[in-house]
């Protein structure tokens, strides 16, 4: 007999599929994965676990489908990854971001509210430990200068249509806690990397371009800084927040691995020189290109709240995680 029915939205995407693999190491719950399979979702990401989950192809913006799934399965937990996530796409076409990230999140909250909180069994019996875990981003805080860290108390100041849509969703989640008492927890993560990441992001782009001998595009002067988090470390943080996070709270999850973009490109090239040698260094392919409009300069996370309250700590540093990541892509070149 399984403990809980857990709905994982966006579970065929990069972080979602890593999380599904992560929690199935301890298969006490019944896992339902809901994913629209946009360009960023891939059933291959779930190949190793396909016999252990129920997969549903569908869109969180489809209110009728969401209501139907909740009334049919009576989920006790929701782990909400489904989102449009690529900043560059939000600049060229923001509409999908507003729909999926805001309206889709609202549909899930509303269905959770109806299932868990209306009727005679409100938050009792099988819904006594109900949880809605909302996965968000550090980009909601805007940009930092050379110093400082984002804490959970940093004011929201999103700069791109993507981060504005995630900030909006965070606020709607917050409102369901304060207004209705919906049992929610939100996590805000820094830049993830690792197996299954979509090829549009910086790290797979550098690996792909290098291997194919094409120019490696670095936006602007390459000095922008991101705080890199190995995806499995993110998954362990999400799991702790789901199990023991305080209701209505937000937890920042970051790897304490601040690196600038040119450093990232150079390290990948150095490792490829070692792992896949050729006559000249891959570094010669690094090419500075036009900057991203409104490009945030630096993100860096203070993760002390989740470390102290929930006993979480990132296990991987960038230099060890990137070696594993490159090995994975070299073995799975079709993913580039
Ligand atoms: C794709 C690409 C990116 N870049 C730069 C832009 C950024 O400064 C940095 C990382 O870019 P991206 O991989 O697109 O990731 P970024 O914009 O930081 O956002 C990521 O990290 C966020 C968390 O901070 C997530 O919320 C987003 O969903 C995720 O996409 O590298 C390049 O210089 N060249 C490139 O080709």
XYZ file of C-alpha atoms and ligand atoms in Angstrom:
372
model
C 0.000 0.000 0.000
C 1.516 3.351 -1.109
C 1.457 6.323 1.262
C 0.502 9.313 -0.843
C -0.647 10.155 -4.317
C 1.811 12.747 -5.564
C 1.232 14.833 -8.685
C 4.442 16.043 -10.301
C 3.820 18.663 -12.975
C 6.485 19.165 -15.627
C 7.983 15.824 -14.659
C 9.304 15.142 -18.177
C 11.398 18.312 -18.133
C 14.962 18.688 -16.906
C 14.572 19.271 -13.164
C 11.223 17.486 -12.910
C 12.532 14.238 -14.400
C 15.616 14.324 -12.181
C 13.278 14.761 -9.216
C 11.099 11.803 -10.287
C 14.227 9.607 -10.478
C 15.397 10.961 -7.131
C 12.225 10.195 -5.184
C 11.740 6.795 -6.755
C 14.879 5.622 -4.972
C 12.485 5.507 -2.023
C 9.216 4.450 -3.660
C 6.805 5.006 -0.780
C 4.451 7.229 -2.795
C 2.345 6.724 -5.913
C 3.714 9.071 -8.557
C 1.666 10.745 -11.286
C 3.562 12.833 -13.824
C 1.636 15.472 -15.754
C 3.507 17.032 -18.666
C 2.438 18.820 -21.843
C 5.567 17.571 -23.662
C 6.429 20.930 -25.148
C 9.762 21.251 -26.952
C 11.409 21.201 -23.473
C 9.824 17.981 -22.204
C 11.033 14.562 -23.314
C 9.718 11.125 -22.411
C 13.273 9.820 -22.785
C 14.001 11.654 -19.532
C 11.630 9.203 -17.817
C 12.777 6.017 -19.557
C 14.465 4.580 -16.456
C 11.302 5.011 -14.334
C 8.470 4.618 -16.847
C 7.166 1.386 -15.251
C 6.992 3.023 -11.801
C 4.881 6.077 -12.601
C 1.581 7.015 -14.203
C 2.274 9.438 -17.042
C -0.420 11.861 -18.187
C 0.120 14.061 -21.221
C -1.668 17.332 -20.609
C -1.500 21.065 -20.081
C -1.803 22.790 -16.688
C -3.657 25.568 -18.508
C -6.470 23.116 -19.290
C -8.705 23.822 -16.311
C -11.152 21.016 -17.162
C -8.362 18.443 -17.317
C -6.856 19.604 -14.023
C -10.233 19.425 -12.256
C -10.873 15.982 -13.710
C -7.470 14.653 -12.614
C -7.883 15.960 -9.074
C -11.380 14.549 -8.656
C -10.336 11.203 -10.119
C -7.091 10.713 -8.160
C -7.506 12.903 -5.051
C -3.809 13.823 -4.972
C -2.404 14.549 -1.530
C 0.745 16.265 -2.709
C 1.577 18.497 -5.660
C 5.155 19.222 -6.695
C 4.851 21.924 -9.322
C 7.717 22.151 -11.830
C 5.760 22.801 -15.041
C 6.829 26.155 -16.454
C 8.157 27.921 -19.480
C 11.708 28.522 -18.286
C 13.982 29.994 -20.934
C 14.658 33.713 -20.522
C 15.578 34.299 -24.189
C 12.267 32.750 -25.313
C 10.359 34.994 -22.908
C 11.936 38.005 -24.586
C 10.976 36.904 -28.105
C 7.533 35.511 -27.133
C 6.232 36.283 -23.627
C 2.663 35.084 -24.097
C 3.269 31.374 -23.325
C 5.068 32.405 -20.137
C 2.098 34.396 -18.882
C -0.267 31.535 -19.683
C 1.666 28.556 -18.368
C 3.474 30.120 -15.440
C 0.637 32.261 -14.111
C -2.669 30.773 -15.321
C -1.388 27.188 -15.102
C -0.213 27.683 -11.518
C -3.539 29.270 -10.630
C -5.448 26.251 -12.029
C -3.403 23.870 -9.869
C -3.872 25.982 -6.746
C -7.593 26.208 -7.309
C -7.935 22.443 -7.850
C -5.841 21.771 -4.721
C -7.991 24.185 -2.751
C -11.229 22.545 -3.891
C -9.931 19.035 -3.205
C -8.201 19.624 0.113
C -10.146 22.436 1.704
C -13.783 22.376 0.801
C -16.271 19.890 2.168
C -16.467 18.089 5.516
C -12.991 16.496 5.278
C -11.148 19.799 4.850
C -7.482 19.148 5.665
C -8.488 16.048 7.595
C -7.958 12.317 7.102
C -6.141 11.686 3.815
C -5.638 15.426 3.305
C -4.207 16.081 6.785
C -0.659 16.269 5.386
C -1.510 17.752 1.996
C 1.237 19.926 0.500
C 1.611 22.163 -2.546
C 5.287 22.655 -3.315
C 5.902 25.434 -5.811
C 9.264 25.399 -7.606
C 10.476 28.874 -8.460
C 13.628 30.771 -9.287
C 16.116 33.247 -7.837
C 15.444 35.468 -10.865
C 12.382 36.872 -9.076
C 14.793 38.954 -6.972
C 16.208 40.775 -10.001
C 19.927 41.384 -10.290
C 22.836 41.889 -7.870
C 25.947 44.038 -8.274
C 29.423 42.677 -7.499
C 28.516 41.894 -3.874
C 25.564 40.707 -1.762
C 23.362 37.620 -1.738
C 19.655 36.975 -2.260
C 17.928 35.976 0.977
C 14.270 35.041 1.412
C 13.739 38.623 2.602
C 15.126 40.263 -0.554
C 12.418 42.289 -2.324
C 11.119 40.920 -5.579
C 12.308 42.911 -8.626
C 11.952 40.669 -11.692
C 13.455 42.003 -14.916
C 12.441 39.640 -17.740
C 8.982 38.469 -18.830
C 10.065 35.021 -17.575
C 11.043 36.178 -14.091
C 8.010 38.469 -13.890
C 5.743 35.510 -14.679
C 7.441 33.379 -11.998
C 7.230 36.251 -9.494
C 3.508 36.528 -10.245
C 3.047 32.813 -9.668
C 4.949 33.022 -6.357
C 2.601 35.771 -5.204
C -0.508 33.822 -6.187
C 0.816 30.791 -4.278
C 1.485 33.049 -1.279
C -2.034 34.469 -1.463
C -3.568 30.975 -1.291
C -1.731 30.397 1.988
C -2.648 33.738 3.553
C -6.221 33.850 2.301
C -7.323 30.221 2.359
C -4.693 28.484 4.488
C -3.678 26.224 1.577
C -0.610 24.254 2.765
C 2.027 25.666 0.416
C 5.819 25.892 0.425
C 7.872 27.688 -2.255
C 11.500 27.084 -3.212
C 13.589 29.564 -5.226
C 16.603 27.969 -6.880
C 19.685 29.210 -8.661
C 20.955 27.956 -12.062
C 20.701 24.178 -12.354
C 22.879 21.943 -14.502
C 23.342 18.207 -14.991
C 21.896 15.299 -17.021
C 18.714 15.853 -19.084
C 19.079 19.639 -19.300
C 17.562 21.031 -22.496
C 20.129 22.006 -25.079
C 19.002 25.661 -25.143
C 20.728 26.495 -21.820
C 24.292 27.805 -21.469
C 26.116 24.615 -20.433
C 24.656 22.223 -23.053
C 25.077 24.999 -25.647
C 28.790 25.300 -24.897
C 29.273 21.510 -25.033
C 27.259 21.144 -28.273
C 28.921 24.004 -30.116
C 32.387 22.873 -29.021
C 31.866 19.287 -30.159
C 30.444 20.355 -33.501
C 33.283 22.851 -34.039
C 30.966 25.872 -34.189
C 31.429 29.261 -32.507
C 30.549 29.083 -28.782
C 28.288 32.114 -28.214
C 28.977 34.126 -25.049
C 26.622 37.039 -24.511
C 28.115 40.506 -23.926
C 31.481 40.471 -22.148
C 30.959 37.065 -20.498
C 31.292 38.551 -17.010
C 27.702 37.850 -15.885
C 27.640 35.611 -12.830
C 25.326 32.719 -11.995
C 25.303 30.516 -8.862
C 25.456 26.932 -10.183
C 23.535 24.124 -8.512
C 23.922 20.477 -9.508
C 20.424 19.192 -10.259
C 20.532 16.314 -7.746
C 21.401 18.778 -4.988
C 18.355 20.775 -6.024
C 16.212 17.615 -5.861
C 17.346 16.830 -2.317
C 16.483 20.403 -1.278
C 13.025 20.145 -2.843
C 12.423 16.841 -1.070
C 13.356 18.335 2.298
C 11.166 21.373 1.695
C 8.258 19.105 0.789
C 8.727 16.895 3.851
C 9.627 19.437 6.512
C 9.331 22.967 5.100
C 7.219 25.334 7.185
C 3.903 26.173 5.558
C 3.701 29.525 3.822
C 7.510 29.861 3.839
C 9.935 30.240 0.967
C 13.367 28.564 0.862
C 16.259 29.629 -1.356
C 18.294 26.755 -2.812
C 21.712 27.592 -4.246
C 24.987 25.758 -4.656
C 27.413 28.498 -3.436
C 29.129 28.111 -6.778
C 29.292 31.590 -8.243
C 31.065 31.521 -11.572
C 31.037 33.933 -14.507
C 29.997 32.786 -17.964
C 33.411 33.014 -19.567
C 34.844 30.845 -16.775
C 32.090 28.258 -17.439
C 32.914 28.175 -21.157
C 36.664 27.905 -20.503
C 36.320 25.092 -17.943
C 34.122 23.097 -20.318
C 36.649 23.626 -23.128
C 39.541 22.550 -20.861
C 37.683 19.373 -19.872
C 36.781 18.601 -23.478
C 40.445 19.088 -24.432
C 41.160 16.299 -21.928
C 38.133 14.047 -22.563
C 37.751 14.467 -26.328
C 41.127 15.780 -27.539
C 41.674 17.361 -30.947
C 44.552 19.292 -32.539
C 43.577 22.722 -31.231
C 41.911 23.785 -27.996
C 38.131 24.127 -27.962
C 38.702 27.550 -26.371
C 39.467 28.958 -29.809
C 35.751 28.601 -30.586
C 34.627 30.998 -27.833
C 32.972 33.983 -29.507
C 31.467 37.065 -27.876
C 28.038 37.863 -29.316
C 25.359 40.533 -28.862
C 24.168 40.735 -25.250
C 20.745 39.536 -24.041
C 18.394 42.553 -23.651
C 18.013 43.456 -19.965
C 20.631 40.814 -19.058
C 20.768 40.417 -15.249
C 24.375 40.824 -14.103
C 24.656 38.522 -11.117
C 22.604 36.000 -9.117
C 23.919 34.553 -5.846
C 22.002 32.762 -3.155
C 22.193 32.770 0.615
C 21.013 29.214 1.354
C 21.460 29.422 5.125
C 17.729 29.161 5.842
C 17.300 25.745 4.203
C 20.675 24.642 5.584
C 19.825 25.562 9.170
C 16.115 24.713 9.227
C 16.044 21.622 7.039
C 19.627 20.355 7.305
C 20.222 20.620 3.542
C 23.616 21.191 1.968
C 24.808 21.024 -1.643
C 27.074 17.999 -2.079
C 28.561 18.946 -5.431
C 30.870 21.813 -6.325
C 30.910 23.162 -9.850
C 34.202 21.582 -10.866
C 33.094 18.055 -9.892
C 29.528 18.457 -11.179
C 30.583 19.782 -14.567
C 32.864 16.794 -15.182
C 29.942 14.402 -14.552
C 27.684 16.535 -16.742
C 30.092 16.551 -19.697
C 30.546 12.769 -19.384
C 26.777 12.328 -19.516
C 26.432 14.466 -22.647
C 29.333 12.645 -24.321
C 27.483 9.376 -23.712
C 24.147 10.880 -24.809
C 25.088 13.025 -27.772
C 21.577 12.835 -29.202
C 20.555 15.126 -26.304
C 22.704 17.945 -27.676
C 22.115 30.240 -23.774
C 23.256 31.186 -23.479
C 23.338 31.870 -22.282
N 24.368 32.740 -22.038
C 24.431 33.410 -20.721
C 23.175 34.104 -20.234
C 23.259 33.931 -18.712
O 24.074 34.953 -18.158
C 23.961 32.597 -18.529
C 23.024 31.429 -18.291
O 22.010 31.485 -19.286
P 20.826 30.430 -19.350
O 21.411 29.064 -19.398
O 19.920 30.843 -20.435
O 20.154 30.583 -17.897
P 19.553 31.886 -17.119
O 19.100 32.912 -18.072
O 20.550 32.305 -16.090
O 18.279 31.219 -16.429
C 18.326 29.881 -15.893
O 18.478 29.921 -14.481
C 17.380 30.418 -13.744
C 17.757 30.373 -12.277
O 18.667 31.398 -11.997
C 16.124 29.638 -14.062
O 15.032 30.197 -13.377
C 15.858 29.667 -15.569
O 14.719 28.909 -15.874
C 17.067 29.115 -16.295
O 16.867 29.186 -17.689
O 24.675 32.372 -19.751
C 25.373 32.933 -22.968
O 26.339 33.703 -22.724
N 25.306 32.249 -24.162
C 24.280 31.388 -24.462
O 24.277 30.816 -25.581
